[in-house]
Tab-separated table of C-alpha atoms and ligand atoms in Angstrom:
chain	number	residue	atom	x	y	z
A	1	MET	CA	211.945	81.092	41.847
A	2	THR	CA	208.192	80.795	41.763
A	3	ASN	CA	206.592	82.162	38.674
A	4	PRO	CA	204.512	85.053	40.072
A	5	SER	CA	201.533	84.308	37.835
A	6	THR	CA	201.471	80.616	38.901
A	7	PHE	CA	201.749	81.676	42.506
A	8	SER	CA	198.888	84.105	42.334
A	9	ARG	CA	196.750	81.642	40.367
A	10	ARG	CA	197.321	78.903	42.956
A	11	THR	CA	196.605	81.319	45.771
A	12	LEU	CA	193.411	82.397	44.095
A	13	LEU	CA	192.308	78.813	43.450
A	14	GLY	CA	193.030	77.949	47.056
A	15	ALA	CA	191.101	80.927	48.283
A	16	ALA	CA	188.172	80.075	45.990
A	17	ALA	CA	188.137	76.469	47.257
A	18	ALA	CA	188.166	77.672	50.836
A	19	LEU	CA	185.335	80.060	50.104
A	20	SER	CA	183.226	77.437	48.386
A	21	THR	CA	183.597	74.923	51.221
A	22	VAL	CA	183.308	77.247	54.169
A	23	SER	CA	182.015	80.715	53.547
A	24	LEU	CA	179.521	80.389	50.653
A	25	PRO	CA	177.025	77.995	52.223
A	26	SER	CA	176.969	79.969	55.443
A	27	LEU	CA	176.562	83.214	53.465
A	28	ALA	CA	173.612	81.668	51.615
A	29	GLN	CA	172.007	80.638	54.871
A	30	THR	CA	172.117	84.117	56.311
A	31	LYS	CA	170.101	85.652	53.451
A	32	THR	CA	166.770	86.926	54.679
A	33	VAL	CA	163.987	85.392	52.624
A	34	LEU	CA	161.263	87.826	51.593
A	35	ARG	CA	158.322	85.986	50.026
A	36	ILE	CA	155.798	88.113	48.171
A	37	SER	CA	152.305	86.963	47.264
A	38	THR	CA	149.954	88.914	44.990
A	39	PRO	CA	146.982	88.121	42.738
A	40	ALA	CA	148.429	90.499	40.118
A	41	VAL	CA	148.968	89.128	36.600
A	42	PRO	CA	152.548	89.367	35.255
A	43	ASP	CA	151.810	92.120	32.733
A	44	ASP	CA	150.276	94.471	35.310
A	45	TRP	CA	152.364	97.328	36.735
A	46	HIS	CA	151.731	96.262	40.316
A	47	ALA	CA	153.223	92.861	39.440
A	48	LYS	CA	156.235	94.351	37.624
A	49	MET	CA	156.881	96.733	40.522
A	50	TRP	CA	158.044	93.777	42.628
A	51	THR	CA	160.974	93.289	40.254
A	52	VAL	CA	161.867	96.931	40.890
A	53	PHE	CA	161.691	96.156	44.637
A	54	LYS	CA	163.935	93.115	44.217
A	55	ASP	CA	166.456	94.963	42.014
A	56	ALA	CA	166.578	97.923	44.402
A	57	LEU	CA	167.421	95.614	47.301
A	58	GLU	CA	170.030	93.738	45.263
A	59	LYS	CA	171.680	97.102	44.705
A	60	SER	CA	171.367	98.612	48.187
A	61	ALA	CA	171.977	95.386	50.149
A	62	PRO	CA	173.807	92.957	47.843
A	63	GLY	CA	173.431	89.335	48.943
A	64	GLU	CA	171.424	90.189	52.072
A	65	PHE	CA	167.942	89.302	50.817
A	66	ASP	CA	166.380	86.490	48.836
A	67	VAL	CA	163.297	88.114	47.308
A	68	GLN	CA	160.790	85.563	45.973
A	69	ILE	CA	157.960	86.968	43.838
A	70	ASN	CA	154.772	84.873	43.552
A	71	LEU	CA	152.193	86.292	41.100
A	72	ASN	CA	148.663	85.152	40.098
A	73	ALA	CA	147.775	84.340	43.744
A	74	SER	CA	149.975	81.252	43.363
A	75	LEU	CA	151.187	81.320	46.983
A	76	PHE	CA	148.187	82.723	48.884
A	77	LYS	CA	144.596	83.245	47.736
A	78	GLN	CA	143.490	86.826	47.129
A	79	GLY	CA	142.474	88.411	50.436
A	80	THR	CA	144.190	85.820	52.633
A	81	GLU	CA	147.577	87.588	52.541
A	82	PRO	CA	147.083	89.823	55.622
A	83	ALA	CA	146.305	86.844	57.873
A	84	ALA	CA	149.300	84.962	56.438
A	85	MET	CA	151.545	87.943	57.166
A	86	ALA	CA	150.177	88.315	60.694
A	87	ARG	CA	150.981	84.660	61.352
A	88	GLY	CA	154.471	85.133	59.918
A	89	ASN	CA	153.821	82.722	57.005
A	90	LEU	CA	154.321	85.441	54.413
A	91	GLU	CA	156.666	88.416	54.460
A	92	LEU	CA	155.209	90.894	51.956
A	93	SER	CA	152.132	91.670	49.907
A	94	SER	CA	150.112	94.556	48.588
A	95	ILE	CA	146.930	94.885	50.619
A	96	SER	CA	143.783	96.841	49.803
A	97	ALA	CA	141.704	99.248	51.882
A	98	PHE	CA	139.071	96.492	51.797
A	99	ASP	CA	141.513	93.985	53.364
A	100	ILE	CA	142.388	96.520	56.038
A	101	ALA	CA	138.760	97.501	56.797
A	102	LYS	CA	138.073	93.944	57.980
A	103	LEU	CA	140.323	94.507	61.006
A	104	VAL	CA	140.502	98.290	61.157
A	105	PRO	CA	136.853	99.242	60.531
A	106	GLU	CA	137.521	103.000	60.315
A	107	PHE	CA	139.659	102.314	57.218
A	108	SER	CA	136.383	101.590	55.362
A	109	VAL	CA	136.271	105.307	54.615
A	110	PHE	CA	138.705	104.433	51.791
A	111	THR	CA	136.422	101.700	50.453
A	112	ALA	CA	133.709	104.301	49.806
A	113	GLY	CA	132.978	105.306	46.242
A	114	TYR	CA	133.783	108.879	45.211
A	115	MET	CA	135.797	109.584	48.378
A	116	VAL	CA	139.335	110.163	47.034
A	117	ARG	CA	139.607	112.586	44.098
A	118	ASP	CA	142.663	111.524	42.169
A	119	PRO	CA	146.060	109.781	42.507
A	120	GLU	CA	147.831	112.948	43.652
A	121	GLN	CA	145.381	113.454	46.494
A	122	GLN	CA	145.693	109.758	47.349
A	123	GLN	CA	149.467	110.096	47.784
A	124	LYS	CA	149.053	113.224	49.922
A	125	ILE	CA	146.475	111.552	52.159
A	126	PHE	CA	148.542	108.449	52.837
A	127	ASN	CA	151.918	110.182	53.022
A	128	GLY	CA	150.507	112.811	55.391
A	129	PRO	CA	149.008	112.850	58.915
A	130	ILE	CA	145.879	110.827	58.026
A	131	GLY	CA	148.049	108.025	56.667
A	132	ALA	CA	150.417	108.168	59.658
A	133	GLU	CA	147.533	107.870	62.164
A	134	LEU	CA	145.768	105.067	60.341
A	135	PHE	CA	148.924	103.090	59.526
A	136	LYS	CA	149.812	103.096	63.241
A	137	THR	CA	146.487	101.397	63.984
A	138	VAL	CA	147.043	99.008	61.054
A	139	SER	CA	150.367	97.950	62.545
A	140	GLU	CA	148.861	97.466	66.011
A	141	LYS	CA	145.766	95.584	64.897
A	142	MET	CA	147.052	93.668	61.879
A	143	ASP	CA	150.682	93.096	62.759
A	144	VAL	CA	151.824	94.401	59.377
A	145	THR	CA	153.602	97.641	58.490
A	146	PRO	CA	152.495	99.591	55.397
A	147	LEU	CA	155.603	100.807	53.541
A	148	ALA	CA	154.263	102.574	50.445
A	149	THR	CA	151.013	103.582	48.758
A	150	VAL	CA	150.425	102.179	45.302
A	151	TYR	CA	147.889	103.717	42.922
A	152	LEU	CA	145.949	100.778	41.534
A	153	GLY	CA	143.996	102.997	39.196
A	154	THR	CA	140.485	104.386	39.018
A	155	ARG	CA	137.849	101.680	38.903
A	156	GLN	CA	135.463	101.606	35.926
A	157	LEU	CA	132.643	99.282	34.942
A	158	ASN	CA	133.337	96.700	32.281
A	159	LEU	CA	130.319	94.879	30.825
A	160	ARG	CA	129.855	91.722	28.777
A	161	GLU	CA	127.046	93.210	26.688
A	162	VAL	CA	126.481	96.809	25.663
A	163	LYS	CA	123.954	98.570	27.866
A	164	ASN	CA	122.750	102.153	28.045
A	165	VAL	CA	124.027	102.994	31.527
A	166	LYS	CA	123.336	106.549	32.636
A	167	THR	CA	122.390	106.236	36.320
A	168	PRO	CA	122.677	103.557	39.042
A	169	ALA	CA	119.076	102.493	38.252
A	170	ASP	CA	120.322	101.244	34.869
A	171	LEU	CA	122.517	98.663	36.619
A	172	LYS	CA	119.583	96.974	38.316
A	173	ASP	CA	119.821	93.205	37.697
A	174	VAL	CA	123.363	93.497	36.321
A	175	LYS	CA	125.305	90.690	37.970
A	176	LEU	CA	128.461	92.594	38.803
A	177	ARG	CA	131.462	90.642	39.995
A	178	MET	CA	133.219	92.150	42.998
A	179	PRO	CA	136.139	90.741	45.024
A	180	GLY	CA	134.947	88.579	47.904
A	181	SER	CA	134.294	90.650	51.006
A	182	LYS	CA	131.273	92.494	52.365
A	183	GLU	CA	132.930	95.879	51.878
A	184	TRP	CA	133.458	95.164	48.166
A	185	LEU	CA	129.914	93.830	47.749
A	186	PHE	CA	128.578	96.974	49.424
A	187	LEU	CA	130.357	99.096	46.805
A	188	GLY	CA	128.840	97.022	43.978
A	189	GLU	CA	125.351	97.370	45.465
A	190	ALA	CA	125.900	101.112	46.032
A	191	LEU	CA	126.535	101.401	42.299
A	192	GLY	CA	123.068	99.951	41.746
A	193	ALA	CA	124.136	96.487	40.599
A	194	THR	CA	123.593	92.989	41.962
A	195	ALA	CA	127.021	92.312	43.406
A	196	THR	CA	128.430	88.793	43.305
A	197	PRO	CA	131.782	87.721	44.816
A	198	LEU	CA	134.499	86.062	42.755
A	199	ALA	CA	138.283	85.893	43.020
A	200	PHE	CA	140.233	87.954	40.482
A	201	GLY	CA	141.706	84.848	38.857
A	202	GLU	CA	138.231	83.550	37.969
A	203	VAL	CA	136.885	86.731	36.406
A	204	TYR	CA	138.045	86.105	32.816
A	205	LEU	CA	136.222	82.779	32.632
A	206	GLY	CA	133.167	84.206	34.404
A	207	LEU	CA	132.915	86.911	31.762
A	208	LYS	CA	133.558	84.479	28.937
A	209	THR	CA	130.909	81.981	30.025
A	210	GLY	CA	128.384	84.555	31.233
A	211	THR	CA	128.168	83.536	34.884
A	212	ILE	CA	128.667	87.275	35.524
A	213	ASP	CA	127.494	90.281	33.453
A	214	GLY	CA	130.402	92.511	34.300
A	215	GLN	CA	133.223	93.456	36.597
A	216	ASP	CA	134.875	96.630	37.835
A	217	ASN	CA	138.590	97.341	37.701
A	218	PRO	CA	140.961	100.113	36.691
A	219	LEU	CA	141.648	100.239	32.940
A	220	PRO	CA	145.303	99.059	33.208
A	221	SER	CA	144.106	95.885	34.955
A	222	VAL	CA	141.368	95.371	32.325
A	223	ARG	CA	144.165	95.449	29.754
A	224	ALA	CA	146.689	93.337	31.638
A	225	ALA	CA	144.180	90.609	32.561
A	226	LYS	CA	142.730	90.754	29.009
A	227	PHE	CA	139.137	91.252	30.191
A	228	TYR	CA	138.586	93.337	27.038
A	229	GLU	CA	138.711	90.083	25.037
A	230	VAL	CA	135.508	88.875	26.700
A	231	THR	CA	133.572	92.134	27.235
A	232	LYS	CA	131.938	94.698	24.924
A	233	GLN	CA	131.691	97.882	26.958
A	234	ILE	CA	133.443	100.136	29.406
A	235	VAL	CA	131.330	102.588	31.396
A	236	LEU	CA	133.529	105.356	32.787
A	237	THR	CA	131.961	105.634	36.240
A	238	SER	CA	135.357	106.405	37.888
A	239	HIS	CA	133.766	105.264	41.133
A	240	LEU	CA	136.867	104.465	43.170
A	241	VAL	CA	140.375	105.925	43.082
A	242	ASP	CA	141.800	102.648	44.260
A	243	GLY	CA	144.939	102.153	46.291
A	244	ILE	CA	146.861	99.203	47.599
A	245	PHE	CA	149.603	99.296	50.200
A	246	ILE	CA	152.903	97.478	50.092
A	247	ALA	CA	152.983	95.920	53.531
A	248	ILE	CA	155.469	93.762	55.409
A	249	SER	CA	154.751	91.395	58.282
A	250	ASN	CA	155.832	92.959	61.595
A	251	LYS	CA	157.559	89.735	62.507
A	252	SER	CA	159.841	90.066	59.458
A	253	PHE	CA	160.251	93.817	59.738
A	254	ASN	CA	161.209	93.709	63.419
A	255	ALA	CA	163.821	91.054	62.677
A	256	LEU	CA	165.704	93.489	60.402
A	257	ASN	CA	168.393	95.865	61.609
A	258	ALA	CA	167.865	99.632	61.237
A	259	ALA	CA	169.806	99.874	57.966
A	260	GLN	CA	167.892	96.956	56.477
A	261	LYS	CA	164.568	98.449	57.520
A	262	GLN	CA	165.494	101.660	55.761
A	263	LYS	CA	166.594	99.786	52.603
A	264	VAL	CA	163.428	97.650	52.464
A	265	THR	CA	161.285	100.764	52.913
A	266	ALA	CA	163.196	102.627	50.197
A	267	ALA	CA	162.850	99.632	47.837
A	268	ALA	CA	159.073	99.516	48.471
A	269	GLN	CA	158.811	103.221	47.763
A	270	ALA	CA	160.805	102.884	44.541
A	271	ALA	CA	158.495	100.044	43.480
A	272	ALA	CA	155.386	102.112	44.216
A	273	ALA	CA	156.811	105.123	42.361
A	274	TYR	CA	157.530	102.933	39.311
A	275	ASN	CA	153.979	101.565	39.377
A	276	ASN	CA	152.361	104.951	39.929
A	277	GLU	CA	154.218	106.665	37.129
A	278	ASN	CA	153.581	103.937	34.569
A	279	ARG	CA	150.007	103.280	35.598
A	280	ILE	CA	148.972	106.948	35.427
A	281	LYS	CA	150.602	107.256	31.999
A	282	GLU	CA	148.955	104.102	30.666
A	283	GLU	CA	145.554	104.865	32.180
A	284	ALA	CA	145.384	108.060	30.125
A	285	GLN	CA	145.919	106.148	26.872
A	286	LEU	CA	143.709	103.129	27.331
A	287	VAL	CA	140.321	104.469	26.173
A	288	GLU	CA	141.780	104.639	22.655
A	289	PHE	CA	143.190	101.134	22.981
A	290	PHE	CA	139.846	99.646	24.043
A	291	LYS	CA	138.022	101.451	21.238
A	292	LYS	CA	140.477	99.978	18.755
A	293	GLU	CA	139.753	96.567	20.267
A	294	GLY	CA	136.090	97.134	19.359
A	295	LEU	CA	134.702	98.004	22.790
A	296	GLN	CA	132.149	100.727	23.286
A	297	VAL	CA	133.373	103.285	25.829
A	298	SER	CA	130.606	105.395	27.349
A	299	THR	CA	130.322	108.097	30.016
A	300	PRO	CA	127.325	107.939	32.350
A	301	ASP	CA	125.695	110.744	34.322
A	302	LEU	CA	128.556	111.100	36.782
A	303	ASP	CA	126.642	113.454	39.068
A	304	ALA	CA	123.866	110.905	39.425
A	305	PHE	CA	126.377	108.155	40.288
A	306	ARG	CA	128.360	110.343	42.684
A	307	LYS	CA	125.306	111.614	44.581
A	308	SER	CA	123.697	108.204	44.881
A	309	VAL	CA	126.864	106.350	45.942
A	310	GLN	CA	127.930	109.055	48.419
A	311	ALA	CA	124.436	109.097	49.993
A	312	THR	CA	124.440	105.292	50.280
A	313	TYR	CA	127.699	105.407	52.243
A	314	GLN	CA	126.735	108.416	54.369
A	315	ASN	CA	123.534	106.638	55.427
A	316	SER	CA	125.257	103.324	56.112
A	317	ASP	CA	126.704	101.813	59.274
A	318	TYR	CA	130.168	102.328	57.769
A	319	ALA	CA	129.932	106.119	58.103
A	320	LYS	CA	129.022	105.736	61.792
A	321	ILE	CA	132.440	104.286	62.598
A	322	TRP	CA	134.529	106.692	60.513
A	323	PRO	CA	136.667	108.908	62.754
A	324	LYS	CA	134.982	112.247	63.443
A	325	GLY	CA	135.868	114.827	60.796
A	326	ILE	CA	137.803	112.421	58.543
A	327	VAL	CA	135.747	113.100	55.424
A	328	GLU	CA	136.339	116.836	55.883
A	329	ARG	CA	140.058	116.209	56.416
A	330	ILE	CA	140.205	114.070	53.268
A	331	ASN	CA	138.387	116.750	51.268
A	332	ALA	CA	140.746	119.402	52.604
A	333	THR	CA	143.818	117.432	51.498
A	334	ARG	CA	145.173	118.937	48.292
B	401	KDO	C1	140.116	92.810	42.018
B	401	KDO	O1	140.049	91.661	42.446
B	401	KDO	O2	139.249	93.312	41.316
B	401	KDO	C2	141.321	93.650	42.431
B	401	KDO	O3	141.406	94.802	41.599
B	401	KDO	C3	141.205	94.059	43.897
B	401	KDO	C4	142.508	94.690	44.384
B	401	KDO	O4	142.431	94.992	45.752
B	401	KDO	C5	143.693	93.785	44.101
B	401	KDO	O5	143.599	92.613	44.904
B	401	KDO	C6	143.715	93.401	42.622
B	401	KDO	O6	142.469	92.840	42.230
B	401	KDO	C7	144.770	92.329	42.298
B	401	KDO	O7	146.028	92.766	42.690
B	401	KDO	C8	144.769	91.967	40.809
B	401	KDO	O8	145.023	93.076	39.984
């Protein structure tokens, strides 16, 4: 008589061998590859959120996706991700209002300083009718689908040398680094500074060597990218409640079945929620951290900044292409 344990062991071994020669390679081949490219540094919440995305998909769709996370702009240069996604060379990224405004000009309303009030309002705007209308145009014109709205934080000025900054006039001649597009440079100029373009990955060295006098970013990014090591002051202008959008190339999204689409969307939303929660919490604690690091943290005349920046946008060509009534609709969103 066959010893039952030997029998079952042999059967199992046989089954395992069959699996390894036939089924496993074909299983591996059917995994959908999702490549992500972001300029975010590893210690920033909007970098860590991609691990939440990956883990969520592992759980909801085990073995179906191969999520590959590329940080520090190691796969695509900052700002080139939307074109890569449209071509189908990249599956996912987080794209800014500034990226979108290049192809959907009316989206520039969200590149304007002092437009969105706070992260709660930001979520309501983009999860409500305004978001639905604009995201439809984004999909049509950019061939990418926004899946979730990520609070990047509220942008503040961060200067190499201490300066008494009360109004935009005090920033005259300050060489302020901005990301490289005309919409970003316009924001820097609207703040009163001399805006100069530079990729995020080059900012630390620029501040260290003095090729720039300052940069603007939300406090959690100033911490994660260690800009506080090479700057002496933070000026709390709070000039832009910044958002980025987790977006997937339409080519990749349309190739998924309905259940997969739902799981990828849910994973993106879980990632955004993780970022938003942690970023808001950290943002509230960072003034103390920077003070301890020896930086001076000052508050300017916020009314002067708000009035001047808002007037600059209202009188610009950007405002002419904003959909009729959108500013009022944004203001009415609470
Ligand atoms: C930056 O370059 O200042 C910026 O904050 C712009 C954002 O749109 C986004 O690209 C961000 O950098 C990167 O994700 C790095 O944090």
